[in-house]
């Protein structure tokens, strides 16, 4: 995928160690992209648990690791719910690297789970604001920049298995991820004329910081110990394992590259065959 060399990518939510975003950013950098490690940096707003965010120091440390591996990276703190911050991040990116070619909407929160009949309105808003409105705002600003540049681009939305199937206690998360596929398809149809391809990637179980929290939540709900719950996931997976952050990174690198130049509007499952529609 030599054609990724010299391209510039922003990966939102890439500042948390062991996260999917970190892996995507590192692989894109390895393939020659200039990458922006973008994350919220500090917890702001009621729904931001201090343990569920990519901190400023983690963001810096990921940049250092990429540079050590001879890659090009900078860190920019940005809250994907804030239009002005996204605009400023893109302006800074273009000033530093000359263009924006790849936008990966990976920032998400999946740690607000409540029984549906008790699901709070503010919880609903919190999840939709980050997962869906965040992807909308970042896609909009990225598309404006890519259109201005006039050489196309690639927007990739990190959705979920929850974009294709329902999960209990996760009305907002599941709705937000299904919504991301709608956003992907609508934007693919509208932006194709500008050479901008828009695709989604749908991971299933990956034991990131968020994945670990979800495993614990669902194993407790089912009254299973953590290991038994995880083994159940492995046993029903056709490829007999859970996902790795690298599995998602490789799918993103492919979709971002010219190898995927005739692919747009897709929502690609990367789930070991567990999800296939
Ligand atoms: N881990 C899994 O099993 C799994 C499965 C399917 C989909 N996903 C999706 O993949 C993406 C990454 O998840 P992960 O497992 O690496 O979790 P993670 O918690 O490691 O990463 C999510 C990142 O999003 C950032 N973020 C949250 N709110 C933000 C905001 N307002 N502005 C900017 N950044 C913000 C967090 O700080 C964090 O760094 C998420 O969208 C998640 O829904 C994960």
GROMACS .gro file of C-alpha atoms and ligand atoms in nm:
model
  321
    1UNK     CA    1   0.000   0.000   0.000
    2UNK     CA    2   0.274   0.238  -0.106
    3UNK     CA    3   0.010   0.488  -0.217
    4UNK     CA    4  -0.049   0.585   0.146
    5UNK     CA    5   0.296   0.742   0.155
    6UNK     CA    6   0.283   1.116   0.211
    7UNK     CA    7  -0.092   1.121   0.277
    8UNK     CA    8  -0.219   1.290   0.592
    9UNK     CA    9  -0.463   1.125   0.830
   10UNK     CA   10  -0.650   1.239   1.138
   11UNK     CA   11  -0.759   0.960   1.372
   12UNK     CA   12  -1.004   1.078   1.638
   13UNK     CA   13  -1.000   0.902   1.974
   14UNK     CA   14  -0.648   0.774   1.905
   15UNK     CA   15  -0.492   0.894   2.229
   16UNK     CA   16  -0.588   0.606   2.454
   17UNK     CA   17  -0.329   0.333   2.505
   18UNK     CA   18  -0.427  -0.013   2.374
   19UNK     CA   19  -0.720   0.143   2.187
   20UNK     CA   20  -0.830   0.081   1.829
   21UNK     CA   21  -0.741   0.441   1.737
   22UNK     CA   22  -0.382   0.404   1.856
   23UNK     CA   23  -0.340   0.091   1.640
   24UNK     CA   24  -0.492   0.261   1.335
   25UNK     CA   25  -0.267   0.566   1.375
   26UNK     CA   26   0.044   0.353   1.421
   27UNK     CA   27  -0.026   0.138   1.115
   28UNK     CA   28  -0.104   0.440   0.896
   29UNK     CA   29   0.222   0.601   1.013
   30UNK     CA   30   0.411   0.278   0.937
   31UNK     CA   31   0.265   0.281   0.585
   32UNK     CA   32   0.397   0.635   0.535
   33UNK     CA   33   0.112   0.864   0.637
   34UNK     CA   34   0.153   1.178   0.844
   35UNK     CA   35  -0.081   1.115   1.134
   36UNK     CA   36  -0.262   1.334   1.382
   37UNK     CA   37  -0.322   1.173   1.720
   38UNK     CA   38  -0.647   1.340   1.814
   39UNK     CA   39  -0.830   1.289   2.141
   40UNK     CA   40  -1.018   1.479   2.407
   41UNK     CA   41  -0.712   1.490   2.637
   42UNK     CA   42  -0.894   1.576   2.957
   43UNK     CA   43  -1.232   1.476   3.092
   44UNK     CA   44  -1.489   1.748   3.032
   45UNK     CA   45  -1.863   1.721   3.080
   46UNK     CA   46  -2.063   1.499   3.310
   47UNK     CA   47  -2.028   1.177   3.118
   48UNK     CA   48  -1.654   1.169   3.097
   49UNK     CA   49  -1.519   0.912   3.331
   50UNK     CA   50  -1.155   0.994   3.408
   51UNK     CA   51  -1.058   0.637   3.320
   52UNK     CA   52  -1.223   0.623   2.978
   53UNK     CA   53  -1.034   0.892   2.794
   54UNK     CA   54  -0.715   0.935   2.600
   55UNK     CA   55  -0.518   1.177   2.817
   56UNK     CA   56  -0.283   1.448   2.696
   57UNK     CA   57   0.017   1.255   2.827
   58UNK     CA   58  -0.095   0.933   2.653
   59UNK     CA   59  -0.137   1.128   2.330
   60UNK     CA   60   0.217   1.265   2.361
   61UNK     CA   61   0.358   0.924   2.439
   62UNK     CA   62   0.192   0.771   2.127
   63UNK     CA   63   0.344   1.050   1.915
   64UNK     CA   64   0.687   0.976   2.067
   65UNK     CA   65   0.651   0.605   1.988
   66UNK     CA   66   0.554   0.678   1.626
   67UNK     CA   67   0.847   0.914   1.586
   68UNK     CA   68   1.084   0.655   1.737
   69UNK     CA   69   0.965   0.415   1.468
   70UNK     CA   70   1.058   0.685   1.210
   71UNK     CA   71   0.698   0.791   1.150
   72UNK     CA   72   0.548   1.138   1.129
   73UNK     CA   73   0.295   1.238   1.393
   74UNK     CA   74   0.161   1.526   1.596
   75UNK     CA   75  -0.096   1.537   1.875
   76UNK     CA   76  -0.393   1.772   1.873
   77UNK     CA   77  -0.648   1.776   2.152
   78UNK     CA   78  -1.000   1.799   2.012
   79UNK     CA   79  -1.346   1.728   2.146
   80UNK     CA   80  -1.540   1.581   1.854
   81UNK     CA   81  -1.861   1.738   1.987
   82UNK     CA   82  -1.723   2.087   1.919
   83UNK     CA   83  -1.738   2.216   1.566
   84UNK     CA   84  -1.490   2.500   1.624
   85UNK     CA   85  -1.230   2.267   1.775
   86UNK     CA   86  -1.258   2.033   1.474
   87UNK     CA   87  -1.220   2.323   1.233
   88UNK     CA   88  -0.911   2.440   1.421
   89UNK     CA   89  -0.765   2.090   1.426
   90UNK     CA   90  -0.805   2.053   1.049
   91UNK     CA   91  -0.653   2.398   0.990
   92UNK     CA   92  -0.354   2.307   1.209
   93UNK     CA   93  -0.314   1.972   1.033
   94UNK     CA   94  -0.316   2.133   0.689
   95UNK     CA   95  -0.071   2.401   0.802
   96UNK     CA   96   0.168   2.136   0.933
   97UNK     CA   97   0.136   1.865   0.664
   98UNK     CA   98  -0.014   2.046   0.363
   99UNK     CA   99  -0.340   1.851   0.326
  100UNK     CA  100  -0.599   1.625   0.485
  101UNK     CA  101  -0.653   1.304   0.291
  102UNK     CA  102  -0.789   1.052   0.542
  103UNK     CA  103  -1.033   1.115   0.826
  104UNK     CA  104  -1.093   0.826   1.066
  105UNK     CA  105  -1.390   0.881   1.298
  106UNK     CA  106  -1.297   0.646   1.581
  107UNK     CA  107  -1.381   0.850   1.895
  108UNK     CA  108  -1.662   0.688   2.084
  109UNK     CA  109  -1.810   0.616   2.422
  110UNK     CA  110  -1.955   0.276   2.502
  111UNK     CA  111  -1.958   0.282   2.879
  112UNK     CA  112  -2.304   0.426   2.933
  113UNK     CA  113  -2.535   0.124   2.954
  114UNK     CA  114  -2.874   0.136   3.123
  115UNK     CA  115  -3.191  -0.076   3.112
  116UNK     CA  116  -3.410   0.070   2.838
  117UNK     CA  117  -3.708   0.157   3.058
  118UNK     CA  118  -3.472   0.354   3.285
  119UNK     CA  119  -3.249   0.497   3.012
  120UNK     CA  120  -3.192   0.861   3.101
  121UNK     CA  121  -3.236   1.132   2.841
  122UNK     CA  122  -2.901   1.287   2.934
  123UNK     CA  123  -2.732   0.946   2.888
  124UNK     CA  124  -2.889   0.915   2.545
  125UNK     CA  125  -2.768   1.264   2.450
  126UNK     CA  126  -2.418   1.197   2.580
  127UNK     CA  127  -2.370   0.885   2.367
  128UNK     CA  128  -2.532   1.025   2.052
  129UNK     CA  129  -2.332   1.348   2.088
  130UNK     CA  130  -1.995   1.176   2.079
  131UNK     CA  131  -2.060   0.873   1.859
  132UNK     CA  132  -2.293   1.014   1.596
  133UNK     CA  133  -2.283   1.393   1.610
  134UNK     CA  134  -1.904   1.374   1.650
  135UNK     CA  135  -1.874   1.164   1.334
  136UNK     CA  136  -2.112   1.400   1.152
  137UNK     CA  137  -1.915   1.713   1.247
  138UNK     CA  138  -1.574   1.560   1.174
  139UNK     CA  139  -1.696   1.422   0.839
  140UNK     CA  140  -1.844   1.758   0.744
  141UNK     CA  141  -1.528   1.956   0.819
  142UNK     CA  142  -1.307   1.690   0.657
  143UNK     CA  143  -1.526   1.682   0.343
  144UNK     CA  144  -1.511   2.063   0.315
  145UNK     CA  145  -1.130   2.050   0.329
  146UNK     CA  146  -1.103   1.755   0.088
  147UNK     CA  147  -1.339   1.920  -0.160
  148UNK     CA  148  -1.132   2.239  -0.142
  149UNK     CA  149  -0.814   2.041  -0.212
  150UNK     CA  150  -0.982   1.884  -0.516
  151UNK     CA  151  -0.806   1.547  -0.506
  152UNK     CA  152  -1.058   1.334  -0.323
  153UNK     CA  153  -1.006   1.159   0.006
  154UNK     CA  154  -1.121   0.882   0.234
  155UNK     CA  155  -1.348   0.904   0.536
  156UNK     CA  156  -1.372   0.595   0.755
  157UNK     CA  157  -1.622   0.558   1.036
  158UNK     CA  158  -1.546   0.308   1.311
  159UNK     CA  159  -1.892   0.169   1.378
  160UNK     CA  160  -1.945  -0.166   1.553
  161UNK     CA  161  -2.119  -0.501   1.545
  162UNK     CA  162  -2.378  -0.290   1.729
  163UNK     CA  163  -2.428  -0.111   1.395
  164UNK     CA  164  -2.577  -0.431   1.254
  165UNK     CA  165  -2.726  -0.616   1.555
  166UNK     CA  166  -2.900  -0.517   1.877
  167UNK     CA  167  -2.743  -0.531   2.223
  168UNK     CA  168  -2.928  -0.507   2.556
  169UNK     CA  169  -2.876  -0.203   2.782
  170UNK     CA  170  -2.719  -0.029   2.485
  171UNK     CA  171  -3.008   0.154   2.315
  172UNK     CA  172  -2.808   0.473   2.263
  173UNK     CA  173  -2.484   0.299   2.165
  174UNK     CA  174  -2.662   0.065   1.922
  175UNK     CA  175  -2.868   0.349   1.772
  176UNK     CA  176  -2.558   0.568   1.737
  177UNK     CA  177  -2.364   0.294   1.559
  178UNK     CA  178  -2.656   0.207   1.327
  179UNK     CA  179  -2.674   0.582   1.261
  180UNK     CA  180  -2.308   0.587   1.163
  181UNK     CA  181  -2.385   0.345   0.882
  182UNK     CA  182  -2.664   0.573   0.760
  183UNK     CA  183  -2.421   0.864   0.769
  184UNK     CA  184  -2.164   0.655   0.580
  185UNK     CA  185  -2.409   0.563   0.303
  186UNK     CA  186  -2.556   0.910   0.263
  187UNK     CA  187  -2.213   1.073   0.250
  188UNK     CA  188  -2.077   0.810   0.011
  189UNK     CA  189  -2.358   0.882  -0.235
  190UNK     CA  190  -2.323   1.260  -0.203
  191UNK     CA  191  -1.945   1.295  -0.195
  192UNK     CA  192  -1.855   1.039  -0.462
  193UNK     CA  193  -1.856   1.307  -0.732
  194UNK     CA  194  -1.571   1.478  -0.544
  195UNK     CA  195  -1.368   1.157  -0.528
  196UNK     CA  196  -1.429   1.126  -0.156
  197UNK     CA  197  -1.493   0.766  -0.052
  198UNK     CA  198  -1.682   0.703   0.271
  199UNK     CA  199  -1.681   0.364   0.441
  200UNK     CA  200  -1.740   0.212   0.783
  201UNK     CA  201  -1.563  -0.066   0.968
  202UNK     CA  202  -1.760  -0.278   1.215
  203UNK     CA  203  -1.550  -0.447   1.483
  204UNK     CA  204  -1.687  -0.690   1.741
  205UNK     CA  205  -1.515  -0.786   2.067
  206UNK     CA  206  -1.173  -0.636   2.123
  207UNK     CA  207  -1.034  -0.613   2.471
  208UNK     CA  208  -0.932  -0.248   2.468
  209UNK     CA  209  -0.991  -0.032   2.775
  210UNK     CA  210  -1.352   0.006   2.660
  211UNK     CA  211  -1.377  -0.360   2.557
  212UNK     CA  212  -1.260  -0.470   2.902
  213UNK     CA  213  -1.527  -0.251   3.066
  214UNK     CA  214  -1.796  -0.399   2.838
  215UNK     CA  215  -1.681  -0.758   2.905
  216UNK     CA  216  -1.703  -0.690   3.278
  217UNK     CA  217  -2.047  -0.525   3.244
  218UNK     CA  218  -2.200  -0.810   3.042
  219UNK     CA  219  -2.035  -1.092   3.241
  220UNK     CA  220  -2.176  -0.938   3.562
  221UNK     CA  221  -2.521  -0.904   3.404
  222UNK     CA  222  -2.513  -1.269   3.296
  223UNK     CA  223  -2.377  -1.384   3.632
  224UNK     CA  224  -2.069  -1.535   3.467
  225UNK     CA  225  -1.710  -1.490   3.569
  226UNK     CA  226  -1.508  -1.278   3.328
  227UNK     CA  227  -1.307  -1.567   3.179
  228UNK     CA  228  -1.614  -1.786   3.120
  229UNK     CA  229  -1.788  -1.494   2.948
  230UNK     CA  230  -1.487  -1.436   2.720
  231UNK     CA  231  -1.458  -1.807   2.642
  232UNK     CA  232  -1.825  -1.800   2.533
  233UNK     CA  233  -1.742  -1.526   2.284
  234UNK     CA  234  -1.448  -1.727   2.150
  235UNK     CA  235  -1.658  -2.047   2.124
  236UNK     CA  236  -1.928  -1.886   1.910
  237UNK     CA  237  -1.683  -1.708   1.680
  238UNK     CA  238  -1.624  -1.895   1.351
  239UNK     CA  239  -1.254  -1.805   1.361
  240UNK     CA  240  -1.229  -1.901   1.728
  241UNK     CA  241  -1.091  -1.583   1.879
  242UNK     CA  242  -1.174  -1.229   1.979
  243UNK     CA  243  -1.061  -0.937   1.765
  244UNK     CA  244  -0.730  -0.754   1.785
  245UNK     CA  245  -0.682  -0.381   1.742
  246UNK     CA  246  -0.449  -0.465   1.452
  247UNK     CA  247  -0.735  -0.642   1.268
  248UNK     CA  248  -0.921  -0.312   1.255
  249UNK     CA  249  -0.611  -0.111   1.168
  250UNK     CA  250  -0.541  -0.334   0.865
  251UNK     CA  251  -0.899  -0.294   0.738
  252UNK     CA  252  -0.874   0.084   0.777
  253UNK     CA  253  -0.536   0.100   0.599
  254UNK     CA  254  -0.686  -0.099   0.310
  255UNK     CA  255  -0.998   0.119   0.285
  256UNK     CA  256  -0.786   0.436   0.304
  257UNK     CA  257  -0.559   0.321   0.023
  258UNK     CA  258  -0.604   0.325  -0.355
  259UNK     CA  259  -0.639  -0.055  -0.336
  260UNK     CA  260  -0.996   0.029  -0.231
  261UNK     CA  261  -1.049   0.297  -0.498
  262UNK     CA  262  -1.381   0.142  -0.615
  263UNK     CA  263  -1.516   0.085  -0.264
  264UNK     CA  264  -1.748   0.337  -0.106
  265UNK     CA  265  -2.064   0.323   0.106
  266UNK     CA  266  -1.955  -0.009   0.257
  267UNK     CA  267  -1.988  -0.115   0.620
  268UNK     CA  268  -1.722  -0.384   0.648
  269UNK     CA  269  -1.752  -0.641   0.926
  270UNK     CA  270  -1.421  -0.730   1.088
  271UNK     CA  271  -1.559  -0.986   1.328
  272UNK     CA  272  -1.413  -1.328   1.255
  273UNK     CA  273  -1.738  -1.419   1.079
  274UNK     CA  274  -1.960  -1.353   1.381
  275UNK     CA  275  -2.145  -1.077   1.197
  276UNK     CA  276  -2.208  -1.118   0.826
  277UNK     CA  277  -2.488  -0.897   0.708
  278LIG     N1  278  -1.340  -0.242   2.171
  278LIG     C1  279  -1.438  -0.298   2.106
  278LIG     O1  280  -1.469  -0.418   2.127
  278LIG     C2  281  -1.517  -0.221   2.004
  278LIG     C3  282  -1.609  -0.291   1.926
  278LIG     C4  283  -1.683  -0.223   1.832
  278LIG     C5  284  -1.663  -0.088   1.811
  278LIG     N2  285  -1.573  -0.022   1.889
  278LIG     C6  286  -1.558   0.123   1.862
  278LIG     O2  287  -1.424   0.152   1.834
  278LIG     C7  288  -1.392   0.285   1.874
  278LIG     C8  289  -1.270   0.284   1.965
  278LIG     O3  290  -1.300   0.207   2.078
  278LIG     P1  291  -1.191   0.146   2.177
  278LIG     O4  292  -1.238   0.012   2.216
  278LIG     O5  293  -1.055   0.163   2.123
  278LIG     O6  294  -1.217   0.237   2.305
  278LIG     P2  295  -1.129   0.349   2.379
  278LIG     O7  296  -1.207   0.391   2.497
  278LIG     O8  297  -0.991   0.296   2.397
  278LIG     O9  298  -1.124   0.466   2.271
  278LIG     C9  299  -1.224   0.561   2.256
  278LIG    C10  300  -1.156   0.694   2.249
  278LIG    O10  301  -1.252   0.795   2.217
  278LIG    C11  302  -1.215   0.911   2.287
  278LIG     N3  303  -1.327   1.004   2.302
  278LIG    C12  304  -1.441   0.987   2.373
  278LIG     N4  305  -1.513   1.098   2.368
  278LIG    C13  306  -1.447   1.188   2.291
  278LIG    C14  307  -1.473   1.321   2.249
  278LIG     N5  308  -1.584   1.387   2.286
  278LIG     N6  309  -1.381   1.381   2.170
  278LIG    C15  310  -1.268   1.317   2.133
  278LIG     N7  311  -1.237   1.192   2.171
  278LIG    C16  312  -1.327   1.127   2.249
  278LIG    C17  313  -1.168   0.860   2.423
  278LIG    O11  314  -1.092   0.958   2.490
  278LIG    C18  315  -1.090   0.736   2.381
  278LIG    O12  316  -0.954   0.764   2.360
  278LIG    C19  317  -1.517   0.339   1.945
  278LIG    O13  318  -1.591   0.418   1.855
  278LIG    C20  319  -1.595   0.212   1.980
  278LIG    O14  320  -1.732   0.234   1.989
  278LIG    C21  321  -1.499  -0.085   1.983
   0.00000   0.00000   0.00000
